[in-house]
């Protein structure tokens, strides 16, 4: 996505937040995209801010590109879903000099293309296997993806070129659209390849495996960072410190994401706070 397109999307974001992030000094606006990991950690932080501090957290749902631009312009205060060093590299490099990086919220994240385990490994084990005509026919020449503006989508488009998969279409929609297509396929034992990432609740709901990526087209291990607009730490030192201390082991996060899928994010967040009081207290106070 070019810079002009990002600025246009930022205009949409500006309308969504109705006047920008600083309409009220005690209100902190978080950008987020409807990915299950981002939804859990962002709503968890918002719950703690709303219930345990004197500030108010508001959530602004939008695409990835306008979140980065919104941080640069100050239209939003923070986001908790920056995949670095590779997935969001282009977005981050454009704004890094003018924003604040509050640190890593979880390690061990990864991207890839995933398939149900009932698909035989001797037929489809690697992205390179997708060039086989019989495999392409089983998949109807389709890779099921997520948001058009997502870093994973850009990397997936590059992977199609890297592996010479000109006969395939990357079908974009949303995270929810991807998982709905996966559920339909699993219920019918149909073949499907989905763009995926960890952590994600789908790995708890279904038996899946990542395809091997011998060319490394989809990148390696990632860390997910919390980013804030310039001046955020000076404006909200208590909240900045809390967000800096927030860290979740990825296996723990994925378990609660699956719980959120089975119940609701509100219930899973309540359970997390109740079941991890020492960790939550450390985030809020810095006291061990």
XYZ file of N, CA and C in Angstrom:
864
model
N 0.839 -1.184 0.000
C 0.000 0.000 0.000
C 0.882 1.245 0.000
N 0.625 2.196 -0.920
C 1.463 3.374 -0.966
C 1.042 4.398 0.085
N 1.866 5.432 0.238
C 1.640 6.407 1.298
C 0.327 7.162 1.094
N 0.008 7.470 -0.172
C -1.240 8.193 -0.441
C -2.439 7.386 0.012
N -2.388 6.057 -0.217
C -3.501 5.206 0.204
C -3.618 5.183 1.717
N -2.467 5.178 2.404
C -2.502 5.154 3.864
C -3.092 6.445 4.417
N -2.733 7.570 3.781
C -3.280 8.846 4.241
C -4.786 8.864 4.053
N -5.259 8.310 2.916
C -6.698 8.229 2.685
C -7.374 7.406 3.761
N -6.789 6.254 4.113
C -7.358 5.425 5.159
C -7.338 6.129 6.502
N -6.311 6.938 6.728
C -6.250 7.681 7.972
C -7.395 8.661 8.068
N -7.812 9.218 6.931
C -8.970 10.093 6.950
C -10.207 9.367 7.424
N -10.359 8.108 6.984
C -11.481 7.304 7.472
C -11.379 7.099 8.972
N -10.148 6.813 9.446
C -9.936 6.640 10.876
C -10.316 7.898 11.636
N -9.945 9.079 11.089
C -10.251 10.320 11.772
C -11.745 10.490 11.973
N -12.536 10.090 10.977
C -13.985 10.146 11.132
C -14.451 9.205 12.220
N -13.820 8.020 12.282
C -14.254 7.011 13.248
C -14.035 7.465 14.676
N -12.956 8.208 14.921
C -12.691 8.595 16.301
C -13.332 9.922 16.654
N -14.062 10.518 15.694
C -14.868 11.704 15.967
C -14.063 12.811 16.613
N -13.022 13.223 15.910
C -12.338 14.410 16.377
C -10.964 14.178 16.926
N -10.452 12.935 16.921
C -9.071 12.717 17.323
C -8.949 12.212 18.718
N -7.699 11.859 19.081
C -7.447 11.144 20.319
C -7.411 12.022 21.535
N -7.465 13.354 21.356
C -7.243 14.222 22.502
C -8.460 15.070 22.846
N -9.657 14.570 22.460
C -10.862 15.303 22.802
C -11.008 15.418 24.314
N -10.583 14.385 25.045
C -10.597 14.407 26.504
C -9.218 13.967 26.989
N -8.636 14.744 27.899
C -7.292 14.427 28.361
C -7.225 13.114 29.117
N -8.340 12.664 29.697
C -8.313 11.431 30.479
C -8.753 10.221 29.659
N -8.922 10.395 28.361
C -9.345 9.304 27.487
C -8.187 8.856 26.609
N -7.932 7.551 26.615
C -6.844 6.965 25.829
C -7.473 6.082 24.765
N -7.147 6.346 23.517
C -7.758 5.609 22.417
C -6.765 4.618 21.815
N -7.184 3.357 21.794
C -6.383 2.259 21.267
C -6.905 1.857 19.893
N -6.012 1.794 18.919
C -6.378 1.201 17.652
C -6.268 -0.318 17.734
N -7.132 -1.022 17.016
C -7.027 -2.476 16.974
C -7.739 -3.014 15.740
N -7.306 -4.166 15.318
C -7.920 -4.890 14.208
C -8.480 -6.195 14.761
N -9.546 -6.686 14.175
C -10.258 -7.849 14.717
C -9.514 -9.151 14.456
N -8.279 -9.235 14.950
C -7.529 -10.483 15.022
C -7.624 -10.957 16.456
N -7.737 -12.248 16.664
C -8.072 -12.741 17.995
C -7.020 -12.394 19.034
N -5.731 -12.424 18.666
C -4.707 -12.065 19.649
C -4.786 -10.585 19.997
N -4.927 -9.740 18.972
C -5.033 -8.302 19.213
C -6.286 -7.967 20.015
N -7.379 -8.651 19.730
C -8.614 -8.372 20.455
C -8.461 -8.701 21.931
N -7.812 -9.829 22.235
C -7.683 -10.209 23.642
C -6.798 -9.230 24.402
N -5.588 -8.968 23.903
C -4.669 -8.132 24.681
C -5.146 -6.688 24.750
N -5.764 -6.183 23.685
C -6.236 -4.797 23.698
C -7.409 -4.636 24.644
N -8.346 -5.569 24.614
C -9.489 -5.477 25.523
C -9.084 -5.745 26.965
N -8.056 -6.566 27.166
C -7.535 -6.785 28.513
C -6.941 -5.494 29.065
N -6.119 -4.823 28.283
C -5.536 -3.554 28.725
C -6.624 -2.520 28.986
N -7.614 -2.453 28.099
C -8.692 -1.484 28.278
C -9.479 -1.760 29.554
N -9.736 -3.021 29.845
C -10.469 -3.371 31.077
C -9.688 -2.906 32.302
N -8.392 -3.155 32.315
C -7.585 -2.755 33.472
C -7.544 -1.243 33.619
N -7.429 -0.541 32.510
C -7.411 0.925 32.574
C -8.744 1.447 33.083
N -9.830 0.923 32.557
C -11.154 1.415 32.948
C -11.504 1.066 34.385
N -11.081 -0.111 34.853
C -11.482 -0.573 36.184
C -10.485 -0.221 37.281
N -9.216 -0.038 36.930
C -8.187 0.079 37.961
C -7.437 1.416 37.937
N -7.767 2.307 37.020
C -7.086 3.604 36.971
C -8.128 4.717 36.863
N -7.652 5.927 36.863
C -8.540 7.084 36.740
C -8.755 7.495 35.292
N -8.261 6.696 34.364
C -8.401 7.017 32.944
C -9.484 6.171 32.297
N -9.862 6.572 31.092
C -10.856 5.842 30.306
C -10.202 5.362 29.018
N -10.350 4.085 28.725
C -9.833 3.516 27.475
C -10.979 3.340 26.493
N -10.766 3.793 25.283
C -11.720 3.595 24.193
C -11.020 2.871 23.056
N -11.756 1.996 22.364
C -11.189 1.185 21.299
C -11.685 1.663 19.942
N -10.757 1.797 18.992
C -11.058 2.228 17.633
C -10.674 1.094 16.696
N -11.674 0.416 16.142
C -11.390 -0.717 15.265
C -11.147 -0.217 13.845
N -10.003 -0.591 13.280
C -9.651 -0.169 11.934
C -8.588 -1.113 11.383
N -8.166 -0.872 10.170
C -7.158 -1.710 9.528
C -5.775 -1.371 10.076
N -4.788 -2.177 9.696
C -3.428 -1.989 10.195
C -2.819 -0.678 9.704
N -2.906 -0.417 8.409
C -2.238 0.761 7.849
C -2.663 2.060 8.534
N -3.953 2.325 8.714
C -4.318 3.575 9.385
C -3.952 3.608 10.861
N -3.722 2.452 11.476
C -3.247 2.491 12.859
C -1.850 3.110 12.928
N -0.969 2.672 12.049
C 0.378 3.243 12.044
C 0.339 4.728 11.700
N -0.445 5.088 10.695
C -0.544 6.492 10.327
C -1.211 7.294 11.446
N -2.195 6.679 12.121
C -2.862 7.354 13.222
C -1.938 7.634 14.393
N -1.002 6.723 14.650
C -0.001 6.980 15.682
C 0.889 8.150 15.292
N 1.285 8.181 14.023
C 2.186 9.239 13.558
C 1.524 10.606 13.651
N 0.230 10.676 13.335
C -0.477 11.950 13.362
C -1.076 12.273 14.727
N -1.097 11.295 15.644
C -1.702 11.504 16.950
C -3.194 11.296 16.972
N -3.773 10.723 15.905
C -5.216 10.472 15.890
C -5.609 9.326 16.807
N -4.670 8.425 17.106
C -4.883 7.426 18.149
C -3.686 7.474 19.092
N -3.874 6.946 20.284
C -2.818 7.007 21.295
C -1.893 5.798 21.269
N -2.441 4.619 21.039
C -1.608 3.413 21.144
C -2.214 2.280 20.335
N -1.375 1.277 20.045
C -1.817 0.022 19.449
C -0.968 -1.087 20.049
N -1.530 -2.293 20.128
C -0.862 -3.403 20.818
C -0.678 -4.595 19.896
N -0.382 -4.340 18.631
C -0.340 -5.439 17.663
C 0.666 -5.177 16.557
N 1.836 -4.656 16.916
C 2.878 -4.398 15.929
C 3.777 -5.624 15.805
N 3.685 -6.320 14.687
C 4.471 -7.540 14.460
C 5.805 -7.154 13.837
N 6.883 -7.372 14.595
C 8.229 -6.989 14.174
C 9.187 -8.151 14.442
N 10.249 -8.273 13.642
C 10.808 -7.247 12.755
C 10.314 -7.262 11.312
N 9.617 -8.320 10.866
C 9.390 -8.465 9.423
C 7.976 -8.121 8.976
N 6.968 -8.626 9.683
C 5.605 -8.559 9.160
C 5.143 -7.131 8.919
N 5.389 -6.247 9.865
C 4.970 -4.850 9.737
C 6.151 -3.926 9.454
N 7.221 -4.481 8.909
C 8.451 -3.701 8.725
C 8.215 -2.425 7.928
N 7.508 -2.521 6.815
C 7.307 -1.345 5.964
C 6.502 -0.271 6.690
N 5.429 -0.682 7.367
C 4.621 0.287 8.113
C 5.454 0.948 9.208
N 6.193 0.130 9.949
C 6.931 0.626 11.104
C 8.043 1.583 10.697
N 8.772 1.246 9.653
C 9.902 2.078 9.254
C 9.461 3.481 8.846
N 8.255 3.603 8.309
C 7.773 4.915 7.881
C 7.484 5.842 9.056
N 7.157 5.271 10.214
C 6.711 6.115 11.333
C 7.596 6.008 12.565
N 8.580 5.109 12.560
C 9.327 4.787 13.780
C 9.950 5.999 14.442
N 10.439 6.944 13.651
C 11.126 8.102 14.226
C 10.179 9.024 14.977
N 8.878 8.913 14.714
C 7.932 9.840 15.322
C 6.970 9.219 16.309
N 7.245 7.987 16.764
C 6.361 7.337 17.723
C 7.190 6.729 18.839
N 6.524 6.123 19.830
C 7.204 5.500 20.963
C 6.942 4.004 20.959
N 7.994 3.216 21.136
C 7.878 1.757 21.230
C 7.933 1.393 22.708
N 6.832 0.860 23.235
C 6.734 0.547 24.663
C 7.153 -0.884 24.976
N 7.642 -1.615 23.986
C 8.199 -2.936 24.263
C 7.342 -4.085 23.790
N 7.811 -5.290 24.109
C 7.225 -6.538 23.615
C 6.142 -7.032 24.565
N 4.980 -7.384 24.009
C 3.904 -7.938 24.836
C 3.880 -9.464 24.772
N 4.375 -10.070 23.685
C 4.617 -11.511 23.676
C 5.606 -11.872 22.577
N 6.351 -12.949 22.844
C 7.348 -13.488 21.922
C 6.814 -14.745 21.243
N 7.571 -15.226 20.266
C 7.272 -16.523 19.665
C 6.146 -16.506 18.665
N 5.742 -15.330 18.233
C 4.710 -15.264 17.201
C 5.284 -15.733 15.874
N 4.440 -16.224 15.001
C 4.897 -16.637 13.676
C 3.764 -16.543 12.679
N 4.134 -16.487 11.429
C 3.189 -16.484 10.329
C 3.409 -17.733 9.488
N 2.390 -18.113 8.748
C 2.544 -19.251 7.853
C 1.238 -19.555 7.145
N 1.279 -20.586 6.316
C 0.074 -21.121 5.702
C -0.222 -22.461 6.365
N -1.453 -22.641 6.786
C -1.824 -23.824 7.558
C -2.871 -24.648 6.822
N -2.865 -25.949 7.113
C -3.832 -26.880 6.519
C -4.337 -27.821 7.604
N -5.545 -28.354 7.450
C -6.009 -29.396 8.366
C -5.125 -30.629 8.263
N -4.941 -31.312 9.381
C -4.030 -32.453 9.394
C -4.566 -33.658 8.625
N -5.855 -33.664 8.265
C -6.356 -34.792 7.472
C -5.856 -34.733 6.021
N -5.302 -33.610 5.595
C -4.689 -33.552 4.268
C -3.370 -34.311 4.330
N -3.173 -35.325 3.508
C -1.975 -36.184 3.624
C -0.675 -35.391 3.446
N 0.261 -35.606 4.361
C 1.540 -34.910 4.289
C 2.343 -35.327 3.068
N 2.152 -36.558 2.606
C 2.923 -36.981 1.434
C 2.421 -36.314 0.154
N 1.278 -35.622 0.247
C 0.778 -34.864 -0.895
C 0.969 -33.360 -0.724
N 0.851 -32.893 0.518
C 0.982 -31.452 0.763
C 1.651 -31.233 2.114
N 2.934 -30.948 2.058
C 3.721 -30.724 3.265
C 4.459 -29.384 3.230
N 4.526 -28.776 2.041
C 5.349 -27.586 1.843
C 4.663 -26.645 0.864
N 5.014 -25.373 0.939
C 4.506 -24.427 -0.051
C 4.910 -24.843 -1.454
N 6.057 -25.490 -1.574
C 6.520 -25.943 -2.889
C 5.590 -26.992 -3.482
N 4.917 -27.783 -2.624
C 4.015 -28.828 -3.106
C 2.773 -28.259 -3.786
N 2.486 -26.979 -3.534
C 1.284 -26.370 -4.099
C 1.342 -26.277 -5.618
N 2.539 -26.374 -6.191
C 2.663 -26.303 -7.647
C 2.207 -27.583 -8.340
N 2.015 -28.650 -7.561
C 1.518 -29.903 -8.138
C 0.084 -29.702 -8.631
N -0.186 -30.117 -9.850
C -1.489 -29.869 -10.457
C -2.623 -30.540 -9.683
N -2.396 -31.749 -9.172
C -3.447 -32.426 -8.412
C -3.762 -31.681 -7.124
N -2.725 -31.134 -6.473
C -2.935 -30.346 -5.256
C -3.704 -29.074 -5.599
N -3.299 -28.392 -6.682
C -3.993 -27.163 -7.083
C -5.464 -27.426 -7.350
N -5.754 -28.569 -7.984
C -7.150 -28.915 -8.289
C -7.948 -29.145 -7.008
N -7.368 -29.849 -6.033
C -8.050 -30.102 -4.762
C -8.377 -28.788 -4.043
N -7.513 -27.798 -4.205
C -7.685 -26.517 -3.515
C -8.426 -25.491 -4.364
N -8.814 -25.889 -5.558
C -9.489 -24.974 -6.488
C -8.653 -23.726 -6.723
N -7.332 -23.870 -6.650
C -6.437 -22.767 -6.932
C -6.599 -21.575 -6.010
N -6.979 -21.847 -4.745
C -7.288 -20.753 -3.823
C -6.517 -20.886 -2.511
N -5.922 -19.786 -2.077
C -5.378 -19.654 -0.733
C -6.301 -18.692 0.005
N -6.830 -19.107 1.140
C -7.805 -18.294 1.865
C -7.085 -17.383 2.850
N -7.232 -16.074 2.641
C -6.485 -15.107 3.426
C -7.348 -14.260 4.332
N -6.733 -13.147 4.789
C -7.403 -12.241 5.733
C -7.482 -10.848 5.118
N -7.319 -9.795 5.954
C -7.502 -8.420 5.523
C -6.542 -8.038 4.392
N -7.031 -7.292 3.389
C -6.147 -6.873 2.296
C -4.946 -6.053 2.769
N -5.107 -5.270 3.840
C -4.029 -4.410 4.302
C -3.084 -5.050 5.290
N -3.295 -6.308 5.633
C -2.476 -6.959 6.656
C -1.084 -7.279 6.121
N -0.100 -7.239 7.026
C 1.247 -7.608 6.644
C 1.322 -9.033 6.148
N 0.543 -9.941 6.758
C 0.516 -11.332 6.326
C 0.028 -11.447 4.887
N -0.900 -10.599 4.497
C -1.406 -10.622 3.123
C -0.319 -10.218 2.139
N 0.434 -9.173 2.481
C 1.531 -8.745 1.605
C 2.586 -9.834 1.477
N 2.940 -10.469 2.598
C 3.919 -11.550 2.542
C 3.385 -12.745 1.754
N 2.092 -13.019 1.876
C 1.496 -14.135 1.143
C 1.519 -13.883 -0.360
N 1.295 -12.633 -0.756
C 1.380 -12.296 -2.177
C 2.809 -12.511 -2.683
N 3.793 -12.148 -1.864
C 5.186 -12.378 -2.237
C 5.493 -13.876 -2.305
N 4.887 -14.653 -1.382
C 5.117 -16.102 -1.390
C 4.591 -16.735 -2.669
N 3.448 -16.260 -3.171
C 2.931 -16.777 -4.439
C 3.954 -16.575 -5.558
N 4.606 -15.413 -5.559
C 5.623 -15.144 -6.576
C 6.868 -15.999 -6.349
N 7.297 -16.092 -5.096
C 8.516 -16.842 -4.770
C 8.415 -18.289 -5.226
N 7.241 -18.894 -5.016
C 7.067 -20.305 -5.354
C 6.452 -20.513 -6.740
N 6.291 -19.437 -7.506
C 5.779 -19.565 -8.867
C 4.357 -20.068 -8.930
N 3.522 -19.648 -7.977
C 2.139 -20.141 -7.911
C 1.198 -19.190 -8.652
N 1.476 -19.004 -9.923
C 0.708 -18.052 -10.728
C -0.739 -18.490 -10.927
N -1.012 -19.788 -10.776
C -2.368 -20.290 -11.001
C -3.240 -20.193 -9.751
N -2.694 -19.616 -8.688
C -3.452 -19.496 -7.443
C -3.968 -18.071 -7.247
N -5.094 -17.975 -6.561
C -5.647 -16.693 -6.153
C -5.588 -16.604 -4.628
N -5.094 -15.480 -4.104
C -5.149 -15.217 -2.675
C -6.466 -14.516 -2.396
N -7.388 -15.233 -1.777
C -8.727 -14.710 -1.521
C -8.715 -13.955 -0.188
N -8.832 -12.634 -0.231
C -8.800 -11.818 0.987
C -10.209 -11.533 1.465
N -10.340 -11.411 2.797
C -11.621 -11.017 3.377
C -11.345 -10.396 4.743
N -11.306 -11.246 5.780
C -11.039 -10.793 7.148
C -10.606 -12.005 7.958
N -10.141 -11.776 9.178
C -9.809 -12.894 10.038
C -11.010 -13.779 10.285
N -12.165 -13.161 10.518
C -13.386 -13.930 10.754
C -13.808 -14.690 9.503
N -13.642 -14.063 8.335
C -13.988 -14.742 7.092
C -13.107 -15.952 6.840
N -11.823 -15.818 7.182
C -10.893 -16.931 7.008
C -11.276 -18.103 7.903
N -11.568 -17.837 9.179
C -11.894 -18.933 10.084
C -13.244 -19.559 9.752
N -14.172 -18.762 9.236
C -15.461 -19.322 8.811
C -15.259 -20.277 7.634
N -14.409 -19.898 6.689
C -14.116 -20.779 5.557
C -13.413 -22.044 6.028
N -12.509 -21.902 6.997
C -11.819 -23.069 7.554
C -12.813 -24.014 8.219
N -13.737 -23.477 8.994
C -14.718 -24.321 9.673
C -15.580 -25.084 8.673
N -16.021 -24.405 7.607
C -16.822 -25.076 6.578
C -16.035 -26.213 5.949
N -14.771 -25.964 5.641
C -13.953 -26.989 5.001
C -13.732 -28.178 5.922
N -13.433 -27.909 7.191
C -13.185 -28.994 8.144
C -14.436 -29.831 8.337
N -15.582 -29.197 8.392
C -16.838 -29.931 8.579
C -17.128 -30.881 7.416
N -16.542 -30.573 6.253
C -16.773 -31.407 5.061
C -15.544 -32.210 4.663
N -14.464 -32.116 5.467
C -13.190 -32.759 5.122
C -12.664 -32.298 3.773
N -12.953 -31.051 3.415
C -12.437 -30.487 2.172
C -11.000 -30.008 2.368
N -10.273 -29.937 1.272
C -8.934 -29.374 1.317
C -9.026 -27.848 1.401
N -8.154 -27.258 2.194
C -8.089 -25.805 2.291
C -6.711 -25.410 2.807
N -6.202 -24.303 2.302
C -4.993 -23.672 2.838
C -5.389 -22.278 3.300
N -5.085 -21.961 4.560
C -5.409 -20.644 5.102
C -4.131 -19.931 5.521
N -4.120 -18.623 5.333
C -3.028 -17.842 5.906
C -3.250 -17.817 7.413
N -2.183 -18.069 8.172
C -2.364 -18.208 9.616
C -1.248 -17.560 10.399
N -1.488 -17.449 11.678
C -0.487 -16.914 12.582
C -0.699 -17.507 13.962
N 0.374 -17.503 14.716
C 0.309 -17.925 16.119
C 0.754 -16.749 16.982
N -0.019 -16.465 18.044
C -1.105 -17.270 18.599
C -2.434 -17.042 17.879
N -3.254 -18.082 17.865
C -4.608 -17.995 17.326
C -5.427 -19.141 17.897
N -6.685 -18.847 18.204
C -7.548 -19.858 18.823
C -7.818 -21.041 17.899
N -7.657 -20.841 16.580
C -8.003 -21.938 15.658
C -7.117 -23.156 15.863
N -5.893 -22.955 16.420
C -5.027 -24.098 16.657
C -5.490 -24.909 17.867
N -6.348 -24.341 18.686
C -6.984 -25.099 19.759
C -8.290 -25.732 19.317
N -8.934 -25.118 18.325
C -10.238 -25.612 17.872
C -10.130 -26.728 16.843
N -9.088 -26.692 16.017
C -8.957 -27.654 14.922
C -7.557 -28.265 14.930
N -7.436 -29.445 14.338
C -6.128 -30.080 14.163
C -5.502 -29.529 12.884
N -4.520 -28.651 13.063
C -3.887 -27.965 11.939
C -2.378 -28.132 12.004
N -1.750 -27.937 10.872
C -0.284 -27.884 10.831
C 0.117 -26.804 9.834
N 1.280 -26.199 10.099
C 1.840 -25.244 9.153
C 2.530 -25.991 8.013
N 2.422 -25.462 6.810
C 3.203 -25.969 5.696
C 4.646 -25.486 5.828
N 5.576 -26.328 5.436
C 6.972 -25.921 5.425
C 7.174 -24.797 4.403
N 8.110 -23.914 4.725
C 8.393 -22.751 3.870
C 9.902 -22.697 3.629
N 10.422 -23.585 2.779
C 11.884 -23.692 2.625
C 12.555 -22.419 2.141
N 11.832 -21.551 1.436
C 12.415 -20.306 0.946
C 12.314 -19.174 1.973
N 11.608 -19.412 3.083
C 11.448 -18.376 4.106
C 10.648 -17.183 3.641
N 9.734 -17.398 2.720
C 8.966 -16.288 2.148
C 8.049 -15.616 3.159
N 7.613 -16.375 4.162
C 6.671 -15.838 5.145
C 7.368 -15.414 6.438
N 8.688 -15.365 6.412
C 9.430 -14.827 7.545
C 9.682 -15.848 8.633
N 10.324 -15.362 9.706
C 10.679 -16.214 10.834
C 9.950 -15.804 12.088
N 10.513 -16.126 13.259
C 9.869 -15.770 14.530
C 9.698 -14.262 14.665
N 8.584 -13.865 15.252
C 8.248 -12.460 15.411
C 8.014 -12.124 16.886
N 8.145 -10.846 17.209
C 7.745 -10.321 18.509
C 6.643 -9.290 18.282
N 5.679 -9.265 19.167
C 4.574 -8.319 19.046
C 4.786 -7.191 20.044
N 4.829 -5.961 19.533
C 5.162 -4.781 20.322
C 3.934 -3.917 20.574
N 4.021 -3.130 21.650
C 3.059 -2.066 21.933
C 3.668 -0.755 21.453
N 2.949 -0.017 20.618
C 3.411 1.274 20.111
C 2.478 2.379 20.579
N 3.037 3.579 20.719
C 2.248 4.731 21.148
C 2.665 5.962 20.362
N 1.801 6.956 20.353
C 2.119 8.216 19.676
C 3.246 8.935 20.411
N 3.879 9.855 19.727
C 4.897 10.675 20.361
C 4.290 11.449 21.526
N 4.991 11.478 22.659
C 4.517 12.205 23.820
C 3.591 11.425 24.722
N 3.300 10.159 24.355
C 2.369 9.372 25.165
C 2.895 9.158 26.581
N 4.176 8.802 26.705
C 4.747 8.547 28.030
C 4.669 9.780 28.914
N 4.906 10.954 28.336
C 4.817 12.195 29.116
C 3.381 12.514 29.502
N 2.433 12.195 28.614
C 1.020 12.490 28.891
C 0.407 11.523 29.888
N 0.786 10.238 29.777
C 0.171 9.194 30.593
C 1.259 8.290 31.178
N 2.105 8.787 32.066
C 3.216 7.964 32.569
C 2.759 6.684 33.262
N 1.641 6.745 33.994
C 1.147 5.553 34.696
C 0.714 4.479 33.705
N 0.011 4.891 32.655
C -0.471 3.930 31.660
C 0.688 3.442 30.793
N 1.608 4.329 30.455
C 2.778 3.928 29.695
C 3.565 2.854 30.437
N 3.743 3.035 31.742
C 4.469 2.039 32.538
C 3.714 0.715 32.572
N 2.394 0.773 32.703
C 1.603 -0.455 32.719
C 1.749 -1.215 31.409
N 1.634 -0.511 30.288
C 1.739 -1.166 28.983
C 3.141 -1.719 28.747
N 4.155 -1.026 29.268
C 5.528 -1.507 29.139
C 5.729 -2.802 29.923
N 5.081 -2.911 31.078
C 5.242 -4.120 31.909
C 4.390 -5.288 31.423
N 3.369 -5.034 30.632
C 2.489 -6.115 30.184
C 3.256 -7.113 29.329
N 3.204 -8.368 29.722
C 3.821 -9.448 28.956
C 3.054 -10.723 29.245
N 2.701 -11.468 28.191
C 1.980 -12.725 28.332
C 2.757 -13.828 27.624
N 3.039 -14.950 28.295
C 3.597 -16.106 27.589
C 2.634 -16.535 26.477
N 3.163 -16.855 25.316
C 2.295 -17.070 24.161
C 1.363 -18.265 24.348
N 1.806 -19.331 25.028
C 0.929 -20.478 25.254
C -0.238 -20.091 26.153
N 0.044 -19.294 27.171
C -1.017 -18.818 28.052
C -2.007 -17.958 27.274
N -1.481 -17.049 26.468
C -2.351 -16.186 25.667
C -3.242 -17.011 24.761
N -2.680 -18.003 24.097
C -3.464 -18.802 23.164
C -4.562 -19.582 23.878
N -4.290 -20.063 25.087
C -5.318 -20.769 25.854
C -6.499 -19.862 26.176
N -6.207 -18.633 26.574
C -7.301 -17.716 26.901
C -8.022 -17.228 25.649
N -7.320 -17.144 24.541
C -7.986 -16.805 23.284
C -8.994 -17.881 22.903
N -8.617 -19.147 23.095
C -9.547 -20.231 22.798
C -10.739 -20.174 23.758
N -10.471 -19.843 25.020
C -11.562 -19.685 25.982
C -12.496 -18.561 25.544
N -11.915 -17.484 25.015
C -12.742 -16.375 24.530
C -13.627 -16.826 23.376
N -13.079 -17.675 22.534
C -13.857 -18.191 21.413
C -15.014 -19.057 21.895
N -14.770 -19.848 22.939
C -15.798 -20.748 23.460
C -16.853 -20.017 24.287
N -16.476 -18.909 24.901
C -17.422 -18.146 25.741
C -17.580 -16.747 25.151
N -16.753 -15.815 25.611
C -16.713 -14.454 25.075
C -15.418 -13.817 25.538
N -15.025 -12.735 24.875
C -13.802 -12.051 25.297
C -13.973 -11.460 26.689
N -15.145 -10.940 26.991
C -15.375 -10.387 28.331
C -15.178 -11.453 29.398
N -15.742 -12.643 29.183
C -15.616 -13.705 30.178
C -14.178 -14.196 30.286
N -13.499 -14.355 29.141
C -12.120 -14.834 29.168
C -11.198 -13.816 29.845
N -11.427 -12.538 29.618
C -10.625 -11.496 30.257
C -10.880 -11.484 31.760
N -12.131 -11.634 32.158
C -12.434 -11.720 33.595
C -11.719 -12.905 34.225
N -11.725 -14.030 33.513
C -11.045 -15.223 34.028
C -9.539 -14.979 34.134
N -8.975 -14.325 33.137
C -7.531 -14.060 33.172
C -7.174 -13.203 34.386
N -7.917 -12.152 34.615
C -7.625 -11.248 35.729
C -7.771 -11.976 37.061
N -8.808 -12.810 37.172
C -9.048 -13.551 38.410
C -7.980 -14.618 38.644
N -7.535 -15.268 37.583
C -6.616 -16.406 37.713
C -5.149 -16.007 37.715
N -4.847 -14.754 37.399
C -3.452 -14.287 37.354
C -3.286 -12.992 38.140
N -3.680 -12.988 39.415
C -3.666 -11.720 40.171
C -2.278 -11.134 40.364
N -1.282 -11.957 40.582
C 0.067 -11.428 40.800
C 0.615 -10.764 39.537
N 0.403 -11.406 38.406
C 0.878 -10.827 37.144
C 0.169 -9.511 36.859
N -1.140 -9.490 37.048
C -1.908 -8.271 36.789
C -1.487 -7.154 37.745
N -1.274 -7.498 38.999
C -0.841 -6.482 39.967
C 0.521 -5.897 39.586
N 1.414 -6.755 39.080
C 2.718 -6.257 38.651
C 2.557 -5.283 37.485
N 1.700 -5.631 36.521
C 1.475 -4.709 35.411
C 1.020 -3.349 35.908
N 0.112 -3.353 36.859
C -0.495 -2.100 37.329
C 0.412 -1.300 38.246
N 1.190 -1.979 39.071
C 1.951 -1.277 40.121
C 3.459 -1.367 39.990
N 3.928 -2.366 39.252
C 5.360 -2.608 39.209
C 5.900 -3.366 40.399
N 5.002 -3.766 41.304
C 5.404 -4.473 42.513
C 5.302 -5.984 42.292
N 6.362 -6.685 42.661
C 6.374 -8.142 42.496
C 5.842 -8.828 43.737
